Amino acid sequence: MTSVWKRRNVLTIVLAGGEGKRLMPLTADRAKPAVPFGGIYRLIDFALSNVVNSGYLKVVVLTQYKSHSLDRHVTTTWRMSTLLGNYVTPVPAQQRVGKRWYLGSADAIYQSLNLLNDEKPDIVVVVGADHVYRMDFAQMVDQHVASGAACTVAAIRQPIELADQFGVIEVDPESPSRISAFREKPTDPQGLPDAPHEVLASMGNYVFDAEALREAVTRDADADTSHDMGGDIVPWFVARNEAGVYDYQDNDVPGSTDRDRGYWRDVGTMESYYAAHMDLVAPLPVFNLYNSDWPIYTSYGPQPPAKLVAGEGGAQVTAYNSILSPGTLVTGGSVNNAVLSPGCYVDTGAEVSDSVLLPGVRVGAGAVVRNAIIDKNVWVPPGARIGVDHEEDLARGFVVQDGLTVLAKDQVVPEAAPDAPTTEQEQA
């Protein structure tokens, strides 16, 4: 049944000002939500796709940190029907309330209250811009309205031993849809009434009555807080007994399977960013990109189809458990357990394995790339080795983190030494 609240005035605010320090150097030249993911996407595409698939077509994206590529992607990709009054638009920090930038996620909304003044929504959906998941927000809004809560927080069940990694929601045993406490990374967590071995971790997604949100962020603006939605605004509603919780396991997304239902990844670290990519290339992917009932929208430009051809001397291509994006060309090389973004090229005898290549990466003949993440437009010279020897990688100025070698956008890779072993010699 179509939600009544889909026909009411619902404004969505996407918080996309994150700096993403833990994803350096991928965030050296772009905001975290603009980081490429899964070959053809940007991280923000997942949040925006969830919102528009839910039927909410008035969306503002609050940006701040190095936002040019993010702004460009949103404005060129996310075009809605202006005839129907729909829009997805980036809103940069504007210093509307003083000579300062956003001090936190709550302050970002406070400084953007003019958007609520203009749109006059009944309900405000607030979502983060850098998680990988599928979610029907209309179901969350329905519960929010039915519960009478002023604030509802989306939460995902996690093992209790991981509680110290999340903002944890504790519920009232007599009323499990009400939040009794919101604790940041507790070391003595309380298990759920129906699952003592689990806790509810905040997903960073919220639904608010519009006027309640306005009051909360306005009060917070003058308080001595960190001006954070999870750390300050939610506890304010909890103290007033006006906060509810939405259990993500109850969300039923069209087209989802038993394997990928409930998938959610915070890709805030290099390790989790890499692991989420490996989820995609598994033979039975944990996160299914092929769900046409709930598509992830994006734009990757006028790229030709991917192509695999024999290389010099008739060298054959081997490729398996990999994503080859449009514009990818593999000429007699080997690609396995890897994601190749648009415009990537792998030359004869080169090996790319257990790696993520962002757009425009070129791997020369006989080069080896293993356990690596390589940002845009990097040229790997013939015979060069990346991710094979961490000491060698560090000596060349590459980042080595969580067992991965990471190269920044446009980073120069030195030519291979004349006596560097070839792939064939290493195998021997």
Coordinates of C-alpha atoms in Angstrom, one line a residue:
M1 CA 0.0 0.0 0.0
T2 CA 1.3 3.5 -0.9
S3 CA 2.3 5.5 2.2
V4 CA 0.0 8.5 2.9
W5 CA 3.2 10.3 3.9
K6 CA 4.6 9.9 0.4
R7 CA 1.9 12.4 -0.7
R8 CA 2.7 14.8 2.1
N9 CA 5.5 17.3 2.1
V10 CA 8.7 15.3 2.9
L11 CA 12.1 17.0 2.6
T12 CA 15.3 14.9 2.6
I13 CA 18.5 16.4 3.8
V14 CA 21.7 14.4 2.8
L15 CA 24.6 15.2 5.1
A16 CA 27.6 15.2 2.7
G17 CA 30.2 17.5 4.3
G18 CA 32.4 14.7 5.6
E19 CA 36.1 15.1 5.3
G20 CA 36.9 11.4 5.4
K21 CA 40.3 11.6 7.0
R22 CA 40.5 7.8 7.4
L23 CA 40.2 7.4 3.7
M24 CA 43.2 9.5 2.8
P25 CA 44.6 9.7 0.2
L26 CA 41.3 9.0 -1.6
T27 CA 39.9 12.1 0.1
A28 CA 42.9 14.3 -0.6
D29 CA 41.2 15.9 -3.5
R30 CA 37.5 15.2 -2.9
A31 CA 34.8 14.9 -0.2
K32 CA 34.2 11.4 1.1
P33 CA 30.7 11.1 -0.5
A34 CA 32.4 11.7 -3.9
V35 CA 34.8 8.8 -3.6
P36 CA 34.2 6.4 -6.5
F37 CA 32.9 3.0 -5.5
G38 CA 31.9 -0.2 -7.2
G39 CA 33.3 0.8 -10.6
I40 CA 30.7 3.3 -11.9
Y41 CA 29.3 4.8 -8.7
R42 CA 30.1 7.5 -6.2
L43 CA 29.4 6.7 -2.5
I44 CA 26.6 9.3 -2.5
D45 CA 24.7 7.5 -5.2
F46 CA 23.6 4.8 -2.7
A47 CA 22.0 7.3 -0.3
L48 CA 20.4 9.3 -3.2
S49 CA 19.1 6.2 -4.9
N50 CA 17.5 5.0 -1.7
V51 CA 15.8 8.3 -1.1
V52 CA 14.3 8.6 -4.6
N53 CA 13.4 5.0 -4.8
S54 CA 11.5 5.6 -1.6
G55 CA 9.4 8.2 -3.4
Y56 CA 11.0 11.3 -1.8
L57 CA 12.0 13.7 -4.6
K58 CA 12.8 16.9 -2.9
V59 CA 16.4 16.5 -1.8
V60 CA 19.1 18.9 -0.6
V61 CA 22.7 17.8 -0.2
L62 CA 24.7 19.8 2.4
T63 CA 28.3 20.0 1.3
Q64 CA 31.4 21.6 2.7
Y65 CA 34.8 19.9 2.4
K66 CA 36.5 19.9 -1.1
S67 CA 33.1 19.7 -2.7
H68 CA 33.7 20.5 -6.3
S69 CA 33.7 16.9 -7.7
L70 CA 30.7 16.1 -5.5
D71 CA 28.8 19.2 -6.6
R72 CA 29.6 18.4 -10.2
H73 CA 28.4 14.8 -9.9
V74 CA 25.2 15.7 -8.2
T75 CA 24.3 18.5 -10.6
T76 CA 25.1 16.6 -13.8
T77 CA 23.7 13.2 -12.7
W78 CA 20.8 13.8 -10.4
R79 CA 18.3 15.8 -12.5
M80 CA 14.7 15.5 -11.4
S81 CA 11.4 16.8 -13.0
T82 CA 11.2 20.5 -12.3
L83 CA 7.7 20.4 -13.9
L84 CA 6.6 18.4 -10.8
G85 CA 8.6 20.5 -8.4
N86 CA 11.2 17.8 -7.7
Y87 CA 14.9 18.4 -7.2
V88 CA 18.2 17.1 -5.9
T89 CA 20.5 20.1 -5.3
P90 CA 23.8 20.6 -3.5
V91 CA 23.8 23.4 -0.9
P92 CA 27.3 24.5 0.2
A93 CA 28.1 26.1 3.5
Q94 CA 27.0 29.7 3.3
Q95 CA 27.8 31.3 6.6
R96 CA 24.2 32.4 7.0
V97 CA 24.3 32.8 10.8
G98 CA 27.9 34.1 11.2
K99 CA 31.4 34.0 9.9
R100 CA 31.9 30.3 10.4
W101 CA 31.7 27.0 8.6
Y102 CA 29.6 24.0 9.8
L103 CA 30.7 23.0 13.3
G104 CA 29.0 19.6 13.0
S105 CA 26.1 17.8 11.4
A106 CA 23.5 19.5 13.6
D107 CA 25.1 22.9 13.0
A108 CA 24.9 22.2 9.2
I109 CA 21.1 21.8 9.5
Y110 CA 20.8 24.8 11.8
Q111 CA 22.7 27.0 9.3
S112 CA 20.4 25.6 6.6
L113 CA 17.0 26.2 8.3
N114 CA 16.2 28.5 5.4
L115 CA 15.6 25.3 3.4
L116 CA 12.8 24.3 5.8
N117 CA 11.4 27.9 5.7
D118 CA 11.2 27.7 1.9
E119 CA 9.9 24.1 1.6
K120 CA 7.7 24.0 4.8
P121 CA 7.9 20.2 5.1
D122 CA 5.9 18.1 7.6
I123 CA 8.6 15.5 7.8
V124 CA 12.4 15.8 7.4
V125 CA 14.4 12.7 6.5
V126 CA 18.1 13.1 7.3
V127 CA 20.6 10.6 5.9
G128 CA 24.3 10.2 5.7
A129 CA 26.0 10.2 2.3
D130 CA 28.8 7.6 2.6
H131 CA 27.2 4.2 3.4
V132 CA 26.6 1.3 1.1
Y133 CA 23.1 -0.3 1.5
R134 CA 19.5 -0.4 0.3
M135 CA 16.7 1.0 2.3
D136 CA 13.1 2.0 1.8
F137 CA 12.7 5.1 3.9
A138 CA 9.0 5.3 3.3
Q139 CA 8.6 2.3 5.7
M140 CA 10.6 4.1 8.3
V141 CA 8.5 7.2 7.9
D142 CA 5.3 5.2 8.3
Q143 CA 6.6 3.8 11.6
H144 CA 7.7 7.3 12.7
V145 CA 4.2 8.7 12.1
A146 CA 2.4 5.8 13.7
S147 CA 4.6 5.9 16.8
G148 CA 4.0 9.6 17.6
A149 CA 7.7 10.0 18.2
A150 CA 9.3 13.4 17.2
C151 CA 12.5 11.7 16.2
T152 CA 13.2 8.2 14.9
V153 CA 16.6 6.7 14.5
A154 CA 17.4 3.9 12.0
A155 CA 19.4 1.1 13.7
I156 CA 21.1 -2.1 12.5
R157 CA 21.7 -5.1 14.8
Q158 CA 25.3 -5.9 15.5
P159 CA 27.1 -8.4 17.8
I160 CA 27.3 -7.1 21.3
E161 CA 31.1 -7.5 21.3
L162 CA 31.3 -4.8 18.6
A163 CA 29.3 -2.3 20.6
D164 CA 32.4 -0.2 21.4
Q165 CA 32.6 0.6 17.6
F166 CA 29.2 2.3 17.3
G167 CA 26.7 4.7 18.8
V168 CA 24.5 2.2 20.6
I169 CA 20.7 2.5 21.1
E170 CA 19.2 1.0 24.2
V171 CA 15.5 0.4 24.2
D172 CA 12.8 0.3 26.9
P173 CA 12.0 -3.5 27.5
E174 CA 8.3 -2.6 28.0
S175 CA 8.3 -0.5 24.8
P176 CA 11.1 -1.8 22.5
S177 CA 10.4 0.8 19.8
R178 CA 11.3 3.6 22.2
I179 CA 14.9 4.7 22.9
S180 CA 15.8 4.7 26.6
A181 CA 19.4 5.7 26.1
F182 CA 21.8 6.6 23.3
R183 CA 25.5 5.7 24.2
E184 CA 28.6 6.4 22.2
K185 CA 30.9 3.3 21.9
P186 CA 30.0 1.8 25.3
T187 CA 32.2 -0.8 26.9
D188 CA 29.3 -2.2 29.0
P189 CA 26.5 -2.5 26.5
Q190 CA 23.1 -3.9 27.3
G191 CA 21.8 -6.6 24.9
L192 CA 18.4 -6.4 23.3
P193 CA 15.3 -7.8 25.1
D194 CA 14.7 -10.3 22.2
A195 CA 18.4 -10.9 21.4
P196 CA 20.8 -10.5 24.4
H197 CA 23.8 -11.2 22.2
E198 CA 23.0 -8.2 19.9
V199 CA 22.8 -4.4 20.2
L200 CA 21.2 -1.8 18.0
A201 CA 23.8 0.5 16.3
S202 CA 22.8 3.8 14.8
M203 CA 23.0 3.9 11.0
G204 CA 23.2 7.7 10.9
N205 CA 19.7 8.0 9.3
Y206 CA 16.9 9.8 11.0
V207 CA 13.3 10.9 10.5
F208 CA 12.0 14.1 12.3
D209 CA 8.9 16.1 12.7
A210 CA 10.0 19.2 11.0
E211 CA 9.2 21.6 13.8
A212 CA 10.8 19.3 16.4
L213 CA 14.0 19.3 14.3
R214 CA 14.0 23.0 14.0
E215 CA 13.6 23.4 17.8
A216 CA 16.3 20.9 18.6
V217 CA 19.0 22.3 16.3
T218 CA 18.2 25.9 17.3
R219 CA 18.6 25.0 21.0
D220 CA 21.8 23.1 20.2
A221 CA 23.3 26.1 18.4
D222 CA 23.6 28.1 21.6
A223 CA 24.7 25.2 23.7
D224 CA 28.2 24.0 24.6
T225 CA 28.1 20.8 22.5
S226 CA 29.8 19.1 19.6
H227 CA 26.8 20.0 17.5
D228 CA 26.4 16.5 16.3
M229 CA 23.2 14.8 15.2
G230 CA 24.0 11.5 16.9
G231 CA 26.0 12.8 19.9
D232 CA 23.7 15.8 20.8
I233 CA 20.4 16.0 19.0
V234 CA 19.3 12.4 19.5
P235 CA 20.1 12.4 23.2
W236 CA 18.1 15.6 23.6
F237 CA 15.0 13.8 22.2
V238 CA 15.7 10.7 24.3
A239 CA 15.8 12.9 27.5
R240 CA 12.3 14.1 26.5
N241 CA 11.1 10.6 25.8
E242 CA 10.4 11.6 22.2
A243 CA 12.8 9.3 20.4
G244 CA 11.9 6.1 18.7
V245 CA 14.0 3.4 16.9
Y246 CA 13.5 1.8 13.5
D247 CA 15.0 -1.7 13.3
Y248 CA 16.6 -2.1 9.9
Q249 CA 15.9 -5.8 9.8
D250 CA 12.2 -4.9 9.4
N251 CA 12.9 -3.0 6.1
D252 CA 11.7 -5.0 3.1
V253 CA 13.3 -3.6 -0.1
P254 CA 11.8 -4.9 -3.4
G255 CA 14.0 -7.3 -5.2
S256 CA 16.2 -8.1 -2.2
T257 CA 17.3 -11.7 -1.6
D258 CA 17.9 -13.6 1.6
R259 CA 21.6 -13.2 1.0
D260 CA 21.8 -9.4 0.6
R261 CA 18.8 -8.3 2.7
G262 CA 19.9 -6.1 5.5
Y263 CA 23.4 -5.4 4.0
W264 CA 24.9 -2.2 5.3
R265 CA 28.5 -1.1 5.3
D266 CA 30.1 2.0 6.7
V267 CA 33.1 2.4 4.4
G268 CA 34.9 4.9 6.6
T269 CA 38.2 3.1 6.6
M270 CA 40.4 1.8 3.9
E271 CA 39.9 -1.7 5.2
S272 CA 36.1 -1.5 5.1
Y273 CA 36.2 0.3 1.7
Y274 CA 38.2 -2.6 0.3
A275 CA 36.1 -5.2 2.0
A276 CA 32.9 -3.8 0.6
H277 CA 34.4 -4.0 -2.9
M278 CA 35.3 -7.7 -2.3
D279 CA 31.7 -8.2 -1.3
L280 CA 30.7 -7.1 -4.8
V281 CA 33.0 -9.5 -6.7
A282 CA 32.2 -12.6 -4.8
P283 CA 30.6 -15.3 -7.1
L284 CA 27.4 -14.9 -5.0
P285 CA 27.7 -11.2 -4.1
V286 CA 26.8 -10.3 -0.5
F287 CA 25.5 -7.0 -2.0
N288 CA 23.7 -7.4 -5.3
L289 CA 24.1 -4.6 -7.8
Y290 CA 21.7 -6.4 -10.2
N291 CA 18.5 -5.6 -8.4
S292 CA 16.4 -3.9 -11.1
D293 CA 13.5 -3.4 -8.7
W294 CA 15.6 -1.0 -6.5
P295 CA 18.3 0.3 -8.9
I296 CA 21.4 2.3 -7.9
Y297 CA 21.5 5.3 -10.2
T298 CA 24.6 7.1 -11.5
S299 CA 26.3 8.5 -14.6
Y300 CA 29.7 7.5 -15.9
G301 CA 29.8 9.4 -19.2
P302 CA 29.9 8.2 -22.8
Q303 CA 32.1 5.1 -22.3
P304 CA 32.2 2.2 -24.8
P305 CA 31.5 -1.3 -23.6
A306 CA 34.3 -3.2 -21.8
K307 CA 36.5 -5.3 -24.1
L308 CA 38.8 -8.3 -23.6
V309 CA 41.3 -9.0 -26.4
A310 CA 44.3 -11.1 -27.0
G311 CA 47.6 -9.3 -26.4
E312 CA 51.0 -9.2 -28.0
G313 CA 52.0 -12.5 -29.4
G314 CA 48.5 -13.9 -28.9
A315 CA 48.6 -13.7 -25.1
Q316 CA 45.2 -14.6 -23.8
V317 CA 43.1 -12.7 -21.3
T318 CA 42.2 -14.4 -18.0
A319 CA 39.5 -12.7 -15.9
Y320 CA 37.2 -14.0 -13.2
N321 CA 35.4 -12.8 -10.0
S322 CA 35.8 -9.2 -11.2
I323 CA 33.9 -6.1 -12.2
L324 CA 34.9 -4.6 -15.6
S325 CA 33.3 -1.2 -16.0
P326 CA 32.4 0.4 -19.3
G327 CA 35.5 1.7 -21.1
T328 CA 37.7 -1.0 -19.6
L329 CA 40.2 -2.7 -22.0
V330 CA 42.2 -5.7 -21.0
T331 CA 44.7 -6.8 -23.7
G332 CA 46.3 -10.2 -22.9
G333 CA 46.4 -9.4 -19.1
S334 CA 45.1 -11.2 -16.0
V335 CA 42.4 -9.7 -13.8
N336 CA 41.0 -11.6 -10.8
N337 CA 39.1 -10.5 -7.7
A338 CA 39.3 -7.0 -8.8
V339 CA 37.2 -3.9 -9.6
L340 CA 38.2 -1.9 -12.7
S341 CA 36.4 1.4 -13.0
P342 CA 35.6 3.2 -16.3
G343 CA 38.6 3.8 -18.7
C344 CA 41.0 1.4 -17.0
Y345 CA 43.5 -0.4 -19.2
V346 CA 45.5 -3.6 -18.5
D347 CA 48.3 -4.5 -21.0
T348 CA 49.8 -7.8 -22.1
G349 CA 51.2 -10.0 -19.3
A350 CA 50.1 -7.6 -16.6
E351 CA 48.4 -9.0 -13.5
V352 CA 45.8 -7.2 -11.4
S353 CA 44.5 -9.2 -8.5
D354 CA 42.6 -8.5 -5.2
S355 CA 42.6 -4.8 -6.1
V356 CA 40.4 -1.8 -6.8
L357 CA 41.4 0.5 -9.7
L358 CA 39.6 3.9 -9.9
P359 CA 38.8 5.6 -13.3
G360 CA 41.6 5.9 -15.9
V361 CA 44.2 3.7 -14.2
R362 CA 46.6 2.2 -16.8
V363 CA 48.7 -0.9 -16.0
G364 CA 51.6 -1.4 -18.4
A365 CA 52.8 -4.7 -19.9
G366 CA 54.1 -7.2 -17.3
A367 CA 53.3 -5.0 -14.3
V368 CA 51.9 -6.6 -11.2
V369 CA 49.2 -5.0 -9.0
R370 CA 48.1 -6.9 -5.9
N371 CA 46.2 -6.0 -2.8
A372 CA 46.0 -2.4 -3.9
I373 CA 43.7 0.5 -4.3
I374 CA 44.8 2.9 -7.0
D375 CA 43.1 6.3 -7.5
K376 CA 42.3 8.0 -10.8
N377 CA 44.7 8.4 -13.7
V378 CA 47.7 6.6 -12.3
W379 CA 50.1 5.1 -14.9
V380 CA 51.7 1.9 -13.7
P381 CA 54.8 1.5 -15.9
P382 CA 55.7 -1.8 -17.6
G383 CA 57.2 -4.3 -15.2
A384 CA 56.4 -2.3 -12.1
R385 CA 55.2 -4.0 -9.0
I386 CA 52.6 -2.6 -6.6
G387 CA 51.5 -4.4 -3.5
V388 CA 54.0 -7.2 -3.8
D389 CA 56.6 -5.8 -1.3
H390 CA 55.3 -3.3 1.3
E391 CA 58.8 -2.1 2.2
E392 CA 59.4 -1.4 -1.5
D393 CA 56.0 0.4 -1.6
L394 CA 56.8 2.6 1.4
A395 CA 60.2 3.5 0.0
R396 CA 58.5 4.9 -3.2
G397 CA 56.1 7.0 -1.1
F398 CA 53.0 4.9 -1.4
V399 CA 50.6 4.5 1.5
V400 CA 50.5 1.1 3.1
Q401 CA 47.5 0.6 5.4
D402 CA 45.6 -2.5 6.6
G403 CA 47.7 -4.7 4.4
L404 CA 46.8 -2.6 1.3
T405 CA 48.9 -0.4 -0.9
V406 CA 47.1 2.8 -1.8
L407 CA 48.1 5.3 -4.5
A408 CA 46.7 8.8 -4.7
K409 CA 45.1 10.4 -7.7
D410 CA 47.7 11.2 -10.4
Q411 CA 50.5 9.8 -8.3
V412 CA 53.7 9.0 -10.2
V413 CA 55.0 5.4 -10.1
P414 CA 58.7 5.1 -10.8
E415 CA 59.8 3.0 -13.8
A416 CA 60.6 -0.6 -12.9
A417 CA 64.3 -1.4 -12.2
P418 CA 66.0 -3.2 -15.1
D419 CA 66.5 -6.3 -13.0
A420 CA 63.0 -6.4 -11.5
P421 CA 61.5 -9.9 -11.7
T422 CA 58.7 -10.4 -14.2
T423 CA 55.4 -12.1 -13.4
E424 CA 56.6 -15.3 -15.0
Q425 CA 59.9 -15.3 -12.9
E426 CA 57.9 -14.8 -9.7
Q427 CA 55.7 -17.7 -10.5
A428 CA 58.7 -19.8 -11.3

